[in-house]
Coordinates of C-alpha atoms in Angstrom, one line a residue:
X1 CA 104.4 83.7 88.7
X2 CA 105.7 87.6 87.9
X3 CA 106.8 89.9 90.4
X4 CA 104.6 92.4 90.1
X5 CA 101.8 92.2 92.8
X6 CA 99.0 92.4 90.1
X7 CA 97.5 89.4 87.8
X8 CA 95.4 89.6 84.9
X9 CA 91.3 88.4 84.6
X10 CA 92.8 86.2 81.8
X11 CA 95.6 85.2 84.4
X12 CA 93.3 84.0 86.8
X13 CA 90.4 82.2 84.6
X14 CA 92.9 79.9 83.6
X15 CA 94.3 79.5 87.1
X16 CA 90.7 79.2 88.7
X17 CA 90.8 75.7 89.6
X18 CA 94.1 75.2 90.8
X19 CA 94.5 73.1 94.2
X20 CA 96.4 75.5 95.8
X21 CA 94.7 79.1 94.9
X22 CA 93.0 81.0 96.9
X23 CA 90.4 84.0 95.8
X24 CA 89.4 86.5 98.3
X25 CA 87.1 89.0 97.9
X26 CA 88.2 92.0 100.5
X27 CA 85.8 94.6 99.7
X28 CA 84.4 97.1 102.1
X29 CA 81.2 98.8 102.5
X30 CA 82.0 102.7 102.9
X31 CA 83.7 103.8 100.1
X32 CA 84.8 107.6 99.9
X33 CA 86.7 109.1 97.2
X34 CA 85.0 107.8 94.4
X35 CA 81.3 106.6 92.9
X36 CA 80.8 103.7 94.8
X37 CA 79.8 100.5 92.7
X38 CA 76.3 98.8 93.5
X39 CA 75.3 95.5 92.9
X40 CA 71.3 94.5 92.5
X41 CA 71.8 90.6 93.0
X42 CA 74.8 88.8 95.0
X43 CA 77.6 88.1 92.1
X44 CA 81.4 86.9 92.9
X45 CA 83.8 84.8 91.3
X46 CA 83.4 81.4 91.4
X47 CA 85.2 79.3 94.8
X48 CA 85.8 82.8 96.5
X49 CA 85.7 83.4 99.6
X50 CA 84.6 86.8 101.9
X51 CA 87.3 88.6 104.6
X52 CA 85.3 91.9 105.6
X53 CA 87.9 94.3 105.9
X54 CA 86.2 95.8 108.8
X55 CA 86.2 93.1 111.0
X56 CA 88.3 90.0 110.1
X57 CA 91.3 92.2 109.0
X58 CA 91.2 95.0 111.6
X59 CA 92.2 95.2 115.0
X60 CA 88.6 96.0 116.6
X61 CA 90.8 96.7 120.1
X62 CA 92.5 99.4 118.8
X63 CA 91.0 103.2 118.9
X64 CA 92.7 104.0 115.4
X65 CA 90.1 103.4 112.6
X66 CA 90.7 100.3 110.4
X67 CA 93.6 99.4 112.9
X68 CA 96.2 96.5 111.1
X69 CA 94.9 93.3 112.7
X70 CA 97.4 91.7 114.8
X71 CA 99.2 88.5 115.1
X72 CA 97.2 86.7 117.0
X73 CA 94.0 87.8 115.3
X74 CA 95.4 87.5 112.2
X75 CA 96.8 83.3 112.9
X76 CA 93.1 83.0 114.2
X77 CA 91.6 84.1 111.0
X78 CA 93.7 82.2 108.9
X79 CA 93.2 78.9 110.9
X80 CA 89.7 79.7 110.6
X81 CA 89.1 80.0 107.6
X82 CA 92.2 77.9 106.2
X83 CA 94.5 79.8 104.8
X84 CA 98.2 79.1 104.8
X85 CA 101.1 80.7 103.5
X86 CA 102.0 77.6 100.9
X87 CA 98.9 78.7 99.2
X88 CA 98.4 81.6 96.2
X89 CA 96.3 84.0 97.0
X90 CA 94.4 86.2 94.8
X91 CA 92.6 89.5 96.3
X92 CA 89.7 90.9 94.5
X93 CA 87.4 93.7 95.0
X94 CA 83.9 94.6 94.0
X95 CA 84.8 98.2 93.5
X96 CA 87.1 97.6 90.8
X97 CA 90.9 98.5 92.8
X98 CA 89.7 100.1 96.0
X99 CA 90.3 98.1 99.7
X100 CA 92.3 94.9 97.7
X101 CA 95.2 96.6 97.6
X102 CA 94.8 97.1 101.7
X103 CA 94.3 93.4 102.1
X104 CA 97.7 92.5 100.0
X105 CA 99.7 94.7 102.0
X106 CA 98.1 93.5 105.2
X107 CA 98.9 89.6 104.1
X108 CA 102.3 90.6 102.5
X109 CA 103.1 92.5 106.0
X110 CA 102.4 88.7 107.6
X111 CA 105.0 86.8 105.4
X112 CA 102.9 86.0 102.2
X113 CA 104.8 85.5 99.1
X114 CA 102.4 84.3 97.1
X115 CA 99.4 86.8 97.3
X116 CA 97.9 88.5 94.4
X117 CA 95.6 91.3 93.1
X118 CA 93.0 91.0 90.5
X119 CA 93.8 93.6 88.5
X120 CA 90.3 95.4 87.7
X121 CA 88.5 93.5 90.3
X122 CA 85.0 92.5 90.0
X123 CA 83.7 95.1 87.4
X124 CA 86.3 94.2 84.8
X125 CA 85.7 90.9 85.3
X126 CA 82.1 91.1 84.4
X127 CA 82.4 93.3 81.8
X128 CA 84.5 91.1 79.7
X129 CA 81.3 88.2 80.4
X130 CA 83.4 86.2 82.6
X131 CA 81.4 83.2 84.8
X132 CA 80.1 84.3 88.3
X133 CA 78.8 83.0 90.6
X134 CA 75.9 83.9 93.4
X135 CA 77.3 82.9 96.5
X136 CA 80.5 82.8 98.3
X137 CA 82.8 79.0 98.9
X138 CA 82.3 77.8 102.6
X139 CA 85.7 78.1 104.0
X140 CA 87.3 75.1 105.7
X141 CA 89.4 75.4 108.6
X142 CA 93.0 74.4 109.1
X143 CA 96.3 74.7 111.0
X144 CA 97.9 77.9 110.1
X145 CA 102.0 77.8 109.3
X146 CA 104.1 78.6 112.3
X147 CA 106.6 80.9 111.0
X148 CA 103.3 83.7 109.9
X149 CA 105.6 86.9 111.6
X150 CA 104.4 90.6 111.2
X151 CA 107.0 92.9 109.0
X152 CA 107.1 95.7 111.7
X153 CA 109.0 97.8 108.1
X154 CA 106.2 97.5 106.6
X155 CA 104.3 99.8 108.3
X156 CA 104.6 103.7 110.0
X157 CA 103.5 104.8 113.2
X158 CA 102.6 108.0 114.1
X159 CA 106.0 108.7 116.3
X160 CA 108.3 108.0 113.0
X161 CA 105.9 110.6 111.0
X162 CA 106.4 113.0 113.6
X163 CA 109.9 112.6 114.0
X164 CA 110.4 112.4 110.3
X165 CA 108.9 116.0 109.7
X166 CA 112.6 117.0 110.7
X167 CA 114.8 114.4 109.4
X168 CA 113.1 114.2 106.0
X169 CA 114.7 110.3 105.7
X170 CA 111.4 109.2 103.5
X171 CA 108.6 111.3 101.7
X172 CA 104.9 110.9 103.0
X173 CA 102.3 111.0 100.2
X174 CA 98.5 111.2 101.0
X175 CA 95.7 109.4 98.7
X176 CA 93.2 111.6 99.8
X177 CA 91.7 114.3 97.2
X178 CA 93.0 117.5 96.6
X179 CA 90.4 119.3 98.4
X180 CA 90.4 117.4 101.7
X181 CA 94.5 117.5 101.4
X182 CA 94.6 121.4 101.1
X183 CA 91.6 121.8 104.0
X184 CA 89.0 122.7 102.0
X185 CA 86.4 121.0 103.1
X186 CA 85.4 119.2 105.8
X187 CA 86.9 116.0 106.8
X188 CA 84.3 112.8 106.9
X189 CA 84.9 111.8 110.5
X190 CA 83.8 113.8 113.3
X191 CA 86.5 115.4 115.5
X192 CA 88.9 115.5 112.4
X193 CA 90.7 118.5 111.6
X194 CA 91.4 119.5 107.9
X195 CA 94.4 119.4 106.3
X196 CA 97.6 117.5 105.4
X197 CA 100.9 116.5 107.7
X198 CA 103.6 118.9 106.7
X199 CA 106.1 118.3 103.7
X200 CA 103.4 116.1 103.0
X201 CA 103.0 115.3 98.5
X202 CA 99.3 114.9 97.5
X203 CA 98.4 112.4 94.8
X204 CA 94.5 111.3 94.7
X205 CA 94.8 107.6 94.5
X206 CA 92.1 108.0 90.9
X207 CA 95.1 109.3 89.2
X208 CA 97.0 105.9 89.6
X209 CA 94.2 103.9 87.8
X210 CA 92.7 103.7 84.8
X211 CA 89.2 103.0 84.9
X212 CA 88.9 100.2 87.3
X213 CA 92.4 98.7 86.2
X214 CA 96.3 100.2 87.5
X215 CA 97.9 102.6 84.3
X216 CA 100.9 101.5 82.9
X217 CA 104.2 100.2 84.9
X218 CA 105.6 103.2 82.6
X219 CA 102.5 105.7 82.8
X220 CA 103.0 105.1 86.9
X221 CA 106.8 105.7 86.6
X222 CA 106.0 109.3 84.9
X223 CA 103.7 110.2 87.9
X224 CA 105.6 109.5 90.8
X225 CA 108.8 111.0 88.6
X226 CA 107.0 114.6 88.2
X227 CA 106.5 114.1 92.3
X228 CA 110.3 114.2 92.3
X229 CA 110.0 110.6 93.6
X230 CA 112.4 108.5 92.2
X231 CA 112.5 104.6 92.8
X232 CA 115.1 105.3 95.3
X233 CA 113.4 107.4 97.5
X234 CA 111.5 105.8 100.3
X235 CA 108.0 106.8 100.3
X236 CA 105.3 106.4 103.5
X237 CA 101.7 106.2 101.9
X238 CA 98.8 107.9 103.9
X239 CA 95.5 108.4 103.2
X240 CA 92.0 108.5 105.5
X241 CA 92.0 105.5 107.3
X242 CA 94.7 103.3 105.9
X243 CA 92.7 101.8 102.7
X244 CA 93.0 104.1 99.8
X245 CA 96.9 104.8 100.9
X246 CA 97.6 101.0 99.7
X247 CA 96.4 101.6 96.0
X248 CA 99.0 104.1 95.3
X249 CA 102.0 101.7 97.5
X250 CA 100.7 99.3 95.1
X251 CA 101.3 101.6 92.3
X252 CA 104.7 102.3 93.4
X253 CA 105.9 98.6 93.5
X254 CA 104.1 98.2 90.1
X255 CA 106.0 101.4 88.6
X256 CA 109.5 99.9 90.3
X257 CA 109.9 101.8 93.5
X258 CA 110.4 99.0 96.2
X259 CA 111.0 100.8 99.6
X260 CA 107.5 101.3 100.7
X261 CA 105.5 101.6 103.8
X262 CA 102.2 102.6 105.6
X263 CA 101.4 105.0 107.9
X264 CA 98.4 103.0 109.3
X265 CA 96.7 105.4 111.5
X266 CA 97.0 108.1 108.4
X267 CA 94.8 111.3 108.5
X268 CA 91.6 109.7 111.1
X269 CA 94.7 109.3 113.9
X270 CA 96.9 112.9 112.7
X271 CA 93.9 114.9 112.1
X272 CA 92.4 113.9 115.6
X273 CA 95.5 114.3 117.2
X274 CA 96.3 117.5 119.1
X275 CA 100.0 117.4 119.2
X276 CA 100.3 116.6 116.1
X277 CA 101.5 119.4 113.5
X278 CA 98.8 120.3 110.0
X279 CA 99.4 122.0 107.1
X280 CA 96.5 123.7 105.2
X281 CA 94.2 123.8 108.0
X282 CA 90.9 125.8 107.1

């Protein structure tokens, strides 16, 4: 396998009925940002399994919305549904690239080497005729590898953006759209101020993608370049809730820039916090 996080619909029809792979599908219901997708009959790719992003993959005792599950959730889940971390793993969406890209970061963040996206997701893949199916695999429980560890790097908390308003030692960028970045218009979640965290860089995460697949490793390069983001500046992705901030990390790694996190409360935890500092506010 490459190093890039991303594998091609050709890439995995050949792969399909390897032992050892894995297909997930990790979509979500609520998508903002962007035309959501609908689907008249059940269709997925054939031996897939279903992680709802909402519940299986986030911490449901946490007050931040989408919280990162933790450890012990997330060695349940996996013993439940029989994942371990000898396996490949390929992550696919219904939405084209939308929450995948969340649940890659969340497995990479637990020690998974071996963990893919479908480039394109489920709407590429149909469009170029390839078999479906109508119903997800049964999953089949086993004993989960002992050395699954959470990557603490991986992600931001709130504290380290605050604190990193003055030290400037990585750049924050926020997925969200322009108008909901400059305070424009009203935030979806009630309680939620408008605006952005300050020194904040906007990029919508639709500029990353082309269609329902990533743009180029070079056409990636060029936007985070004219951000003034080179690949050795560390860069803390935000967004709403934590999902649409992963498709552009994702676009970093694929355009070469390595020294990536997450600030996993993003906007829905800043925006509802009072002590916490907003640019743009309407």
């Amino acid at each position: 396998m490459h190093a890039s996080p991303l594998v091609t619909s050709e890439w995995l029809q050949t792969h399909l009925q390897d032992p050892d792979l894995v297909v997930i599908e990790a979509s979500i219901g609520k998508v903002i940002g962007k035309e959501p997708i609908e689907y008249d009959s059940p269709v997925c790719i054939p031996n897939a399994i279903k992680l709802d992003i909402e519940t299986d993959l986030s911490d449901l005792t946490s007050s931040s919305v989408h919280a990162f599950p933790t450890l012990e959730q997330m060695r349940s889940l996996l013993k439940r549904v029989g994942i371990n971390q000898r396996q490949t793993l390929v992550i696919y969406d219904n939405q084209g690239i939308y929450a995948a890209p969340r649940v890659w970061w969340i497995f990479k963040t637990f020690g998974f080497d071996k963990v893919y996206i479908l480039d394109g997701g489920l709407p590429h893949w149909l469009q170029e005729g390839r078999a479906v199916a109508s119903a997800y695999t049964a999953s089949t429980g086993c004993l989960v590898d002992d050395a699954l560890q959470l990557h603490s790097a991986n992600l931001k908390s709130s504290a380290e953006i605050l604190s990193n308003i003055e030290s400037s030692s990585f750049k924050v960028v926020d997925a969200r759209s322009e108008d909901r970045f400059m305070g424009r218009v009203s935030e979806p979640r009630p309680g939620v101020r408008s605006g952005h965290i300050p020194q904040s860089l906007n990029l919508p995460f639709l500029k990353v993608l082309d269609g329902h697949l990533y743009k180029s490793p070079q056409d990636l390069d060029q936007i985070f370049v004219a951000l003034a983001l080179e690949p050795s500046r560390p860069i803390a992705f935000s967004c709403g809730s934590g999902i649409t901030a992963c498709i552009l990390l994702v676009a970093a790694i694929v355009s070469g820039r390595e020294q990536v996190s997450l600030y996993d409360g993003s906007w829905a935890e800043w925006g509802a916090g009072e002590g916490f500092p907003v640019e743009g506010e309407a």
